[in-house]
CSV table of C-alpha atoms and ligand atoms in Angstrom, one decimal:
chain,number,residue,atom,x,y,z
M,26,UNK,CA,-43.3,-65.9,-80.4
M,27,UNK,CA,-42.6,-64.7,-76.8
M,28,UNK,CA,-41.1,-61.5,-78.3
M,29,UNK,CA,-44.3,-60.8,-80.3
M,30,UNK,CA,-46.4,-61.3,-77.1
M,31,UNK,CA,-44.4,-58.8,-75.1
M,32,UNK,CA,-44.3,-56.3,-77.9
M,33,UNK,CA,-48.1,-56.6,-78.2
M,34,UNK,CA,-48.4,-56.2,-74.4
M,35,UNK,CA,-46.3,-53.1,-74.6
M,36,UNK,CA,-49.2,-51.3,-76.4
M,37,UNK,CA,-51.9,-52.4,-74.0
M,38,UNK,CA,-52.4,-49.4,-71.6
M,39,UNK,CA,-55.3,-51.2,-69.8
M,40,UNK,CA,-52.9,-53.8,-68.5
M,41,UNK,CA,-50.6,-51.1,-67.3
M,42,UNK,CA,-53.4,-49.7,-65.2
M,43,UNK,CA,-53.8,-53.1,-63.7
M,44,UNK,CA,-50.1,-53.7,-62.9
M,45,UNK,CA,-49.2,-50.0,-62.0
M,46,UNK,CA,-49.4,-50.6,-58.3
M,47,UNK,CA,-48.3,-54.2,-58.2
M,48,UNK,CA,-45.4,-54.7,-55.9
M,49,UNK,CA,-43.7,-57.4,-57.9
M,50,UNK,CA,-44.0,-55.6,-61.2
M,51,UNK,CA,-42.5,-52.5,-59.5
M,52,UNK,CA,-39.6,-54.4,-58.0
M,53,UNK,CA,-38.9,-55.9,-61.5
M,54,UNK,CA,-39.1,-52.4,-62.9
M,55,UNK,CA,-36.5,-51.2,-60.4
M,56,UNK,CA,-33.9,-53.3,-62.2
M,57,UNK,CA,-34.4,-51.4,-65.5
M,58,UNK,CA,-35.9,-48.1,-64.5
M,59,UNK,CA,-34.3,-45.5,-62.2
M,60,UNK,CA,-37.4,-44.7,-60.1
M,61,UNK,CA,-40.4,-42.5,-60.8
M,62,UNK,CA,-38.9,-39.0,-60.1
M,63,UNK,CA,-36.0,-36.8,-61.4
M,64,UNK,CA,-34.4,-37.1,-57.9
M,65,UNK,CA,-34.2,-40.9,-58.1
M,66,UNK,CA,-32.9,-40.6,-61.7
M,67,UNK,CA,-30.2,-38.1,-60.6
M,68,UNK,CA,-29.2,-40.5,-57.8
M,69,UNK,CA,-28.7,-43.2,-60.4
M,70,UNK,CA,-26.6,-40.7,-62.5
M,71,UNK,CA,-24.4,-40.0,-59.6
M,72,UNK,CA,-23.8,-43.7,-59.0
M,73,UNK,CA,-22.9,-44.1,-62.7
M,74,UNK,CA,-20.5,-41.2,-62.5
M,75,UNK,CA,-18.7,-42.9,-59.6
M,76,UNK,CA,-18.2,-45.7,-62.2
M,77,UNK,CA,-16.9,-43.1,-64.7
M,78,UNK,CA,-20.0,-43.7,-66.8
M,79,UNK,CA,-22.1,-40.8,-68.4
M,80,UNK,CA,-25.9,-40.9,-68.8
M,81,UNK,CA,-28.8,-40.0,-71.0
M,82,UNK,CA,-32.0,-39.3,-69.0
M,83,UNK,CA,-35.3,-40.5,-70.5
M,84,UNK,CA,-38.6,-39.4,-68.9
M,85,UNK,CA,-40.8,-42.4,-69.7
M,86,UNK,CA,-44.0,-41.5,-71.5
M,87,UNK,CA,-45.0,-42.3,-75.0
M,88,UNK,CA,-47.9,-40.9,-77.0
M,89,UNK,CA,-49.8,-38.0,-75.4
M,90,UNK,CA,-53.4,-37.3,-76.2
M,91,UNK,CA,-53.8,-33.6,-76.2
M,92,UNK,CA,-51.8,-30.3,-76.4
M,93,UNK,CA,-51.8,-29.8,-72.6
M,94,UNK,CA,-50.1,-33.2,-72.0
M,95,UNK,CA,-47.5,-32.5,-74.7
M,96,UNK,CA,-46.7,-29.1,-73.3
M,97,UNK,CA,-46.4,-30.6,-69.8
M,98,UNK,CA,-44.0,-33.2,-71.1
M,99,UNK,CA,-41.9,-30.5,-72.8
M,100,UNK,CA,-41.8,-28.4,-69.6
M,101,UNK,CA,-40.8,-31.5,-67.7
M,102,UNK,CA,-37.8,-31.9,-70.0
M,103,UNK,CA,-36.8,-28.3,-69.6
M,104,UNK,CA,-36.9,-28.8,-65.9
M,105,UNK,CA,-34.8,-31.9,-66.2
M,106,UNK,CA,-32.1,-30.0,-68.1
M,107,UNK,CA,-32.2,-27.3,-65.4
M,108,UNK,CA,-31.7,-30.0,-62.7
M,109,UNK,CA,-28.9,-31.6,-64.6
M,110,UNK,CA,-27.2,-28.2,-65.0
M,111,UNK,CA,-27.7,-27.3,-61.3
M,112,UNK,CA,-26.2,-30.5,-60.1
M,113,UNK,CA,-23.4,-30.5,-62.7
M,114,UNK,CA,-24.6,-34.0,-63.5
M,115,UNK,CA,-22.8,-35.8,-66.3
M,116,UNK,CA,-25.9,-36.4,-68.4
M,117,UNK,CA,-27.8,-35.4,-71.5
M,118,UNK,CA,-31.4,-36.3,-72.3
M,119,UNK,CA,-33.3,-38.6,-74.7
M,120,UNK,CA,-36.7,-37.5,-76.0
M,121,UNK,CA,-39.5,-39.2,-78.0
M,122,UNK,CA,-41.3,-37.0,-80.5
M,123,UNK,CA,-44.7,-38.7,-79.9
M,124,UNK,CA,-44.4,-37.6,-76.2
M,125,UNK,CA,-43.9,-34.0,-77.5
M,126,UNK,CA,-47.1,-34.1,-79.5
M,127,UNK,CA,-46.1,-35.4,-82.9
M,128,UNK,CA,-49.4,-37.3,-83.3
M,129,UNK,CA,-51.3,-34.2,-82.5
M,130,UNK,CA,-49.6,-31.6,-84.7
M,131,UNK,CA,-46.1,-31.3,-86.2
M,132,UNK,CA,-46.0,-27.6,-85.5
M,133,UNK,CA,-46.8,-28.2,-81.8
M,134,UNK,CA,-44.1,-30.8,-81.6
M,135,UNK,CA,-41.6,-28.4,-83.2
M,136,UNK,CA,-42.5,-25.5,-80.9
M,137,UNK,CA,-42.0,-27.8,-77.8
M,138,UNK,CA,-38.7,-29.2,-79.2
M,139,UNK,CA,-37.4,-25.7,-79.8
M,140,UNK,CA,-38.0,-24.8,-76.1
M,141,UNK,CA,-36.1,-27.9,-75.0
M,142,UNK,CA,-33.3,-27.3,-77.5
M,143,UNK,CA,-32.9,-23.6,-76.6
M,144,UNK,CA,-32.4,-24.6,-73.0
M,145,UNK,CA,-30.0,-27.4,-74.1
M,146,UNK,CA,-28.0,-24.9,-76.1
M,147,UNK,CA,-27.9,-22.4,-73.1
M,148,UNK,CA,-26.2,-25.2,-71.1
M,149,UNK,CA,-24.1,-26.7,-73.8
M,150,UNK,CA,-26.1,-29.9,-73.4
M,151,UNK,CA,-27.4,-32.4,-75.9
M,152,UNK,CA,-30.8,-33.9,-76.8
M,153,UNK,CA,-31.1,-37.2,-78.5
M,154,UNK,CA,-34.3,-37.9,-80.4
M,155,UNK,CA,-35.1,-41.6,-79.8
M,156,UNK,CA,-36.5,-43.5,-82.7
M,157,UNK,CA,-39.9,-45.1,-82.4
M,158,UNK,CA,-41.7,-47.6,-84.6
M,159,UNK,CA,-41.3,-47.5,-88.4
M,160,UNK,CA,-44.5,-45.5,-88.9
M,161,UNK,CA,-42.6,-42.6,-87.4
M,162,UNK,CA,-39.2,-43.0,-89.1
M,163,UNK,CA,-39.7,-40.7,-92.1
M,164,UNK,CA,-41.6,-38.0,-90.1
M,165,UNK,CA,-38.9,-38.1,-87.3
M,166,UNK,CA,-36.0,-37.8,-89.8
M,167,UNK,CA,-37.7,-35.0,-91.8
M,168,UNK,CA,-38.6,-33.0,-88.8
M,169,UNK,CA,-35.0,-33.4,-87.4
M,170,UNK,CA,-33.3,-32.5,-90.7
M,171,UNK,CA,-35.6,-29.6,-91.7
M,172,UNK,CA,-36.8,-28.0,-88.6
M,173,UNK,CA,-34.5,-28.8,-85.6
M,174,UNK,CA,-31.0,-29.7,-86.7
M,175,UNK,CA,-30.3,-26.5,-88.8
M,176,UNK,CA,-31.0,-24.3,-85.7
M,177,UNK,CA,-29.2,-26.5,-83.1
M,178,UNK,CA,-26.5,-28.5,-85.0
M,179,UNK,CA,-24.5,-29.1,-81.8
M,180,UNK,CA,-27.3,-29.9,-79.5
M,181,UNK,CA,-29.5,-32.5,-81.2
M,182,UNK,CA,-29.0,-35.9,-82.7
M,183,UNK,CA,-31.0,-38.9,-84.0
M,184,UNK,CA,-31.2,-42.6,-83.6
M,185,UNK,CA,-31.1,-45.1,-86.5
M,186,UNK,CA,-32.2,-48.8,-86.2
M,187,UNK,CA,-30.3,-51.5,-88.1
M,188,UNK,CA,-33.3,-53.8,-88.4
M,189,UNK,CA,-34.8,-51.4,-91.0
M,190,UNK,CA,-33.9,-52.0,-94.6
M,191,UNK,CA,-33.4,-48.3,-95.0
M,192,UNK,CA,-30.8,-48.0,-92.2
M,193,UNK,CA,-27.7,-47.8,-94.3
M,194,UNK,CA,-29.2,-45.1,-96.6
M,195,UNK,CA,-30.1,-43.1,-93.5
M,196,UNK,CA,-26.6,-43.5,-92.1
M,197,UNK,CA,-25.2,-42.1,-95.4
M,198,UNK,CA,-27.5,-39.1,-95.2
M,199,UNK,CA,-26.6,-38.4,-91.5
M,200,UNK,CA,-23.0,-38.5,-92.4
M,201,UNK,CA,-23.5,-36.1,-95.3
M,202,UNK,CA,-25.2,-33.5,-93.1
M,203,UNK,CA,-22.7,-34.3,-90.2
M,204,UNK,CA,-25.5,-35.2,-87.8
M,205,UNK,CA,-24.8,-37.2,-84.6
M,206,UNK,CA,-26.2,-40.7,-84.7
M,207,UNK,CA,-26.9,-43.3,-82.1
M,208,UNK,CA,-27.0,-46.7,-83.8
M,209,UNK,CA,-29.2,-49.4,-82.3
M,210,UNK,CA,-30.8,-52.6,-83.6
M,211,UNK,CA,-34.4,-51.5,-83.0
M,212,UNK,CA,-37.0,-52.5,-80.4
M,213,UNK,CA,-40.4,-52.5,-82.0
M,214,UNK,CA,-42.5,-55.1,-83.8
M,215,UNK,CA,-42.1,-54.4,-87.4
M,216,UNK,CA,-43.6,-55.9,-90.6
M,217,UNK,CA,-41.3,-57.9,-92.9
M,218,UNK,CA,-41.9,-55.3,-95.6
M,219,UNK,CA,-39.7,-52.8,-93.8
M,220,UNK,CA,-37.4,-54.7,-91.4
M,221,UNK,CA,-35.2,-57.8,-91.4
M,222,UNK,CA,-37.0,-60.6,-89.6
M,223,UNK,CA,-33.7,-62.6,-88.9
M,224,UNK,CA,-31.3,-61.6,-86.2
M,225,UNK,CA,-28.3,-62.5,-88.4
M,226,UNK,CA,-29.4,-59.9,-91.0
M,227,UNK,CA,-30.1,-57.3,-88.3
M,228,UNK,CA,-26.6,-57.9,-86.9
M,229,UNK,CA,-24.9,-57.7,-90.4
M,230,UNK,CA,-26.7,-54.4,-91.1
M,231,UNK,CA,-25.6,-53.1,-87.7
M,232,UNK,CA,-22.0,-53.9,-88.4
M,233,UNK,CA,-22.1,-52.3,-91.9
M,234,UNK,CA,-23.7,-49.1,-90.5
M,235,UNK,CA,-21.3,-49.1,-87.5
M,236,UNK,CA,-18.2,-49.3,-89.7
M,237,UNK,CA,-19.5,-46.4,-91.8
M,238,UNK,CA,-20.3,-44.3,-88.8
M,239,UNK,CA,-17.0,-45.0,-87.1
M,240,UNK,CA,-15.1,-44.0,-90.2
M,241,UNK,CA,-17.0,-41.0,-91.3
M,242,UNK,CA,-19.7,-40.1,-88.7
M,243,UNK,CA,-19.9,-37.4,-86.1
M,244,UNK,CA,-19.2,-39.0,-82.7
M,245,UNK,CA,-21.5,-42.0,-83.1
M,246,UNK,CA,-23.1,-43.7,-80.2
M,247,UNK,CA,-22.7,-47.5,-80.5
M,248,UNK,CA,-25.8,-48.7,-78.6
M,249,UNK,CA,-25.7,-52.4,-78.0
M,250,UNK,CA,-25.1,-55.1,-75.5
M,251,UNK,CA,-24.0,-57.6,-78.2
M,252,UNK,CA,-20.5,-58.7,-77.3
M,253,UNK,CA,-19.7,-59.9,-80.8
M,254,UNK,CA,-20.5,-56.5,-82.2
M,255,UNK,CA,-18.6,-54.7,-79.4
M,256,UNK,CA,-15.6,-56.8,-80.0
M,257,UNK,CA,-15.8,-56.0,-83.7
M,258,UNK,CA,-16.1,-52.2,-82.9
M,259,UNK,CA,-12.9,-52.4,-80.9
M,260,UNK,CA,-11.1,-54.4,-83.6
M,261,UNK,CA,-12.3,-52.0,-86.3
M,262,UNK,CA,-11.2,-48.9,-84.3
M,263,UNK,CA,-7.8,-50.3,-83.8
M,264,UNK,CA,-7.3,-51.4,-87.4
M,265,UNK,CA,-8.4,-47.9,-88.6
M,266,UNK,CA,-6.7,-45.8,-86.0
M,267,UNK,CA,-9.9,-44.4,-84.7
M,268,UNK,CA,-9.2,-43.1,-81.2
M,269,UNK,CA,-11.6,-44.1,-78.3
M,270,UNK,CA,-12.7,-40.4,-77.9
M,271,UNK,CA,-14.3,-40.3,-81.4
M,272,UNK,CA,-17.2,-42.5,-80.4
M,273,UNK,CA,-19.0,-43.9,-77.4
M,274,UNK,CA,-20.6,-47.2,-76.4
M,275,UNK,CA,-24.1,-47.0,-75.0
M,276,UNK,CA,-26.1,-49.5,-73.0
M,277,UNK,CA,-29.4,-49.5,-71.1
M,278,UNK,CA,-29.7,-49.0,-67.4
M,279,UNK,CA,-29.5,-52.3,-65.5
M,280,UNK,CA,-28.3,-54.3,-68.5
M,281,UNK,CA,-24.8,-55.9,-68.6
M,282,UNK,CA,-23.2,-53.8,-65.9
M,283,UNK,CA,-20.2,-56.1,-66.0
M,284,UNK,CA,-19.6,-55.3,-69.6
M,285,UNK,CA,-20.1,-51.6,-68.9
M,286,UNK,CA,-17.3,-51.6,-66.3
M,287,UNK,CA,-15.1,-53.7,-68.4
M,288,UNK,CA,-15.2,-51.2,-71.3
M,289,UNK,CA,-14.5,-48.4,-68.9
M,290,UNK,CA,-11.5,-50.3,-67.5
M,291,UNK,CA,-10.2,-50.8,-71.1
M,292,UNK,CA,-10.4,-47.0,-71.7
M,293,UNK,CA,-13.5,-46.7,-73.8
M,294,UNK,CA,-16.4,-44.2,-73.3
M,295,UNK,CA,-19.7,-45.5,-72.0
M,296,UNK,CA,-23.0,-43.8,-71.7
M,297,UNK,CA,-26.0,-45.5,-70.0
M,298,UNK,CA,-29.6,-44.7,-71.0
M,299,UNK,CA,-31.4,-44.0,-67.7
M,300,UNK,CA,-35.2,-44.2,-68.0
M,301,UNK,CA,-37.4,-42.9,-65.2
M,302,UNK,CA,-41.0,-41.9,-64.5
M,303,UNK,CA,-44.4,-43.3,-63.8
M,304,UNK,CA,-45.0,-44.6,-67.4
M,305,UNK,CA,-42.6,-47.5,-67.2
M,306,UNK,CA,-44.8,-50.3,-68.5
M,307,UNK,CA,-44.3,-50.2,-72.3
M,308,UNK,CA,-40.5,-49.7,-71.7
M,309,UNK,CA,-40.4,-52.8,-69.5
M,310,UNK,CA,-42.4,-54.9,-71.9
M,311,UNK,CA,-39.8,-54.1,-74.7
M,312,UNK,CA,-37.0,-55.2,-72.3
M,313,UNK,CA,-38.8,-58.5,-71.6
M,314,UNK,CA,-39.2,-59.0,-75.3
M,315,UNK,CA,-35.4,-58.7,-75.8
M,316,UNK,CA,-34.4,-61.4,-73.5
M,317,UNK,CA,-36.2,-64.5,-72.3
M,318,UNK,CA,-33.9,-64.7,-69.2
M,319,UNK,CA,-35.7,-61.5,-68.0
M,320,UNK,CA,-39.0,-63.4,-68.1
M,321,UNK,CA,-37.4,-66.2,-66.0
M,322,UNK,CA,-36.1,-63.5,-63.5
M,323,UNK,CA,-39.7,-62.2,-63.2
M,324,UNK,CA,-41.4,-65.6,-62.8
M,325,UNK,CA,-38.6,-66.7,-60.4
M,326,UNK,CA,-39.5,-63.7,-58.2
M,327,UNK,CA,-43.2,-64.4,-58.5
M,328,UNK,CA,-42.5,-68.0,-57.4
M,329,UNK,CA,-40.4,-66.9,-54.4
M,330,UNK,CA,-43.1,-64.4,-53.4
M,331,UNK,CA,-45.8,-67.1,-53.6
M,332,UNK,CA,-43.7,-69.5,-51.5
M,333,UNK,CA,-42.9,-66.7,-49.0
M,334,UNK,CA,-46.6,-66.0,-48.6
M,335,UNK,CA,-47.5,-69.7,-48.0
M,336,UNK,CA,-44.8,-69.8,-45.3
M,337,UNK,CA,-46.0,-66.6,-43.6
X,50,FAD,C1,-28.5,-46.7,-75.2
X,50,FAD,C2,-29.6,-47.4,-76.0
X,50,FAD,C3,-30.6,-46.6,-76.6
X,50,FAD,C4,-31.6,-47.2,-77.4
X,50,FAD,N1,-32.5,-46.4,-78.0
X,50,FAD,C5,-33.4,-47.0,-78.8
X,50,FAD,C6,-34.3,-46.2,-79.7
X,50,FAD,O1,-34.2,-45.0,-79.7
X,50,FAD,N2,-35.2,-46.9,-80.5
X,50,FAD,C7,-35.2,-48.3,-80.5
X,50,FAD,O2,-36.0,-48.8,-81.3
X,50,FAD,N3,-34.4,-49.0,-79.7
X,50,FAD,C8,-33.5,-48.4,-78.9
X,50,FAD,N4,-32.7,-49.2,-78.1
X,50,FAD,C9,-33.0,-50.7,-78.0
X,50,FAD,C10,-32.3,-51.5,-79.1
X,50,FAD,O3,-32.9,-51.2,-80.3
X,50,FAD,C11,-32.4,-53.0,-78.8
X,50,FAD,O4,-33.7,-53.4,-78.7
X,50,FAD,C12,-31.7,-53.4,-77.5
X,50,FAD,O5,-30.5,-52.7,-77.3
X,50,FAD,C13,-31.3,-54.9,-77.6
X,50,FAD,O6,-30.4,-55.1,-78.6
X,50,FAD,P1,-28.8,-55.4,-78.5
X,50,FAD,O7,-28.1,-54.5,-79.5
X,50,FAD,O8,-28.4,-55.3,-77.1
X,50,FAD,O9,-28.7,-56.9,-79.1
X,50,FAD,P2,-29.4,-58.2,-78.8
X,50,FAD,O10,-29.0,-59.1,-79.9
X,50,FAD,O11,-30.9,-58.0,-78.6
X,50,FAD,O12,-28.8,-58.7,-77.4
X,50,FAD,C14,-27.4,-59.0,-77.3
X,50,FAD,C15,-27.2,-59.6,-75.9
X,50,FAD,O13,-27.3,-58.5,-75.0
X,50,FAD,C16,-28.0,-58.9,-73.8
X,50,FAD,N5,-29.3,-58.1,-73.7
X,50,FAD,C17,-29.9,-57.4,-74.7
X,50,FAD,N6,-31.0,-56.8,-74.2
X,50,FAD,C18,-31.1,-57.2,-72.9
X,50,FAD,C19,-32.0,-56.9,-71.8
X,50,FAD,N7,-33.1,-56.2,-72.0
X,50,FAD,N8,-31.8,-57.4,-70.6
X,50,FAD,C20,-30.7,-58.2,-70.4
X,50,FAD,N9,-29.8,-58.5,-71.3
X,50,FAD,C21,-30.0,-58.0,-72.6
X,50,FAD,C22,-28.3,-60.4,-74.0
X,50,FAD,O14,-27.2,-61.1,-73.3
X,50,FAD,C23,-28.2,-60.6,-75.4
X,50,FAD,O15,-27.8,-61.9,-75.7
X,50,FAD,C24,-31.6,-48.6,-77.4
X,50,FAD,C25,-30.7,-49.4,-76.8
X,50,FAD,C26,-29.6,-48.8,-76.1
X,50,FAD,C27,-28.6,-49.7,-75.5
């Protein structure tokens, strides 16, 4: 119920206008978002590097409304790749196709993605195409396989979501074409016609896809904070002689830092997804939807602030 409310709120841009300059909302955002500029994001990347963790930078911003906005978002990503290269930062980037104009025109989106991917190729870097809601799944995978991956096989990869019924078939396809996959559970509100409504089914699908990717995939990213699944990944790797440099664990900025450090200490690879930018509201709502404790954290801060004001 609460999950549905936050996923609904994630789509309400009017509310974002209202909370955009709210101090409390911003301080909560700081926990999950690495500031609003590329400089604050690179500072976060440097701190991760000190913990031997790599990063994937995500400039927050979902659907754009016109060609100029899409081009600007594309140029921003090219500039981010330049900055990563200049600073020798240990980071790649994550991109949403709707932010690159997918809803305006597929050709526009492809033109922008080629500019980003050319720069990534020049630097030997990597661009992960985030997966959005299920209305975009087929279009994203088609565009990836037909129009981006053939030209930049080493520099671009996709994300697959285990909550979708189709996930395993998509994993098999990715393995066949040797594409790099990040596997996650999926963060959007989906109808029961396309996605498992129950967590146990989402988790079972995740484990099935993960085993297949670990055995046959191209350097999969195991993106989860779920300790049971992480324990299973470690067990499965040992049982099948899969070395820790053949895959990486991935987590979100600000989530389970203890577990991130523990995995590093144990000799595993860890990449943290580092979102930044002014458009943090939908991202934050999805994080609230994932974990009721985050809501308690937010309301706890609100309460402390109210008490503080009364005392002043
Ligand atoms: C690197 C990365 C990239 C991602 N990219 C995408 C993408 O492209 N498309 C997409 O749809 N989704 C993406 N996601 C989000 C993902 O789909 C899930 O919504 C999210 O990771 C929560 O699922 P979980 O696997 O951690 O398991 P869950 O079963 O949701 O959580 C397991 C445990 O992890 C902890 N936890 C989980 N989330 C939080 C949180 N927000 N705050 C605090 N603790 C938490 C809790 O202790 C929870 O009990 C990504 C996730 C990661 C880690």
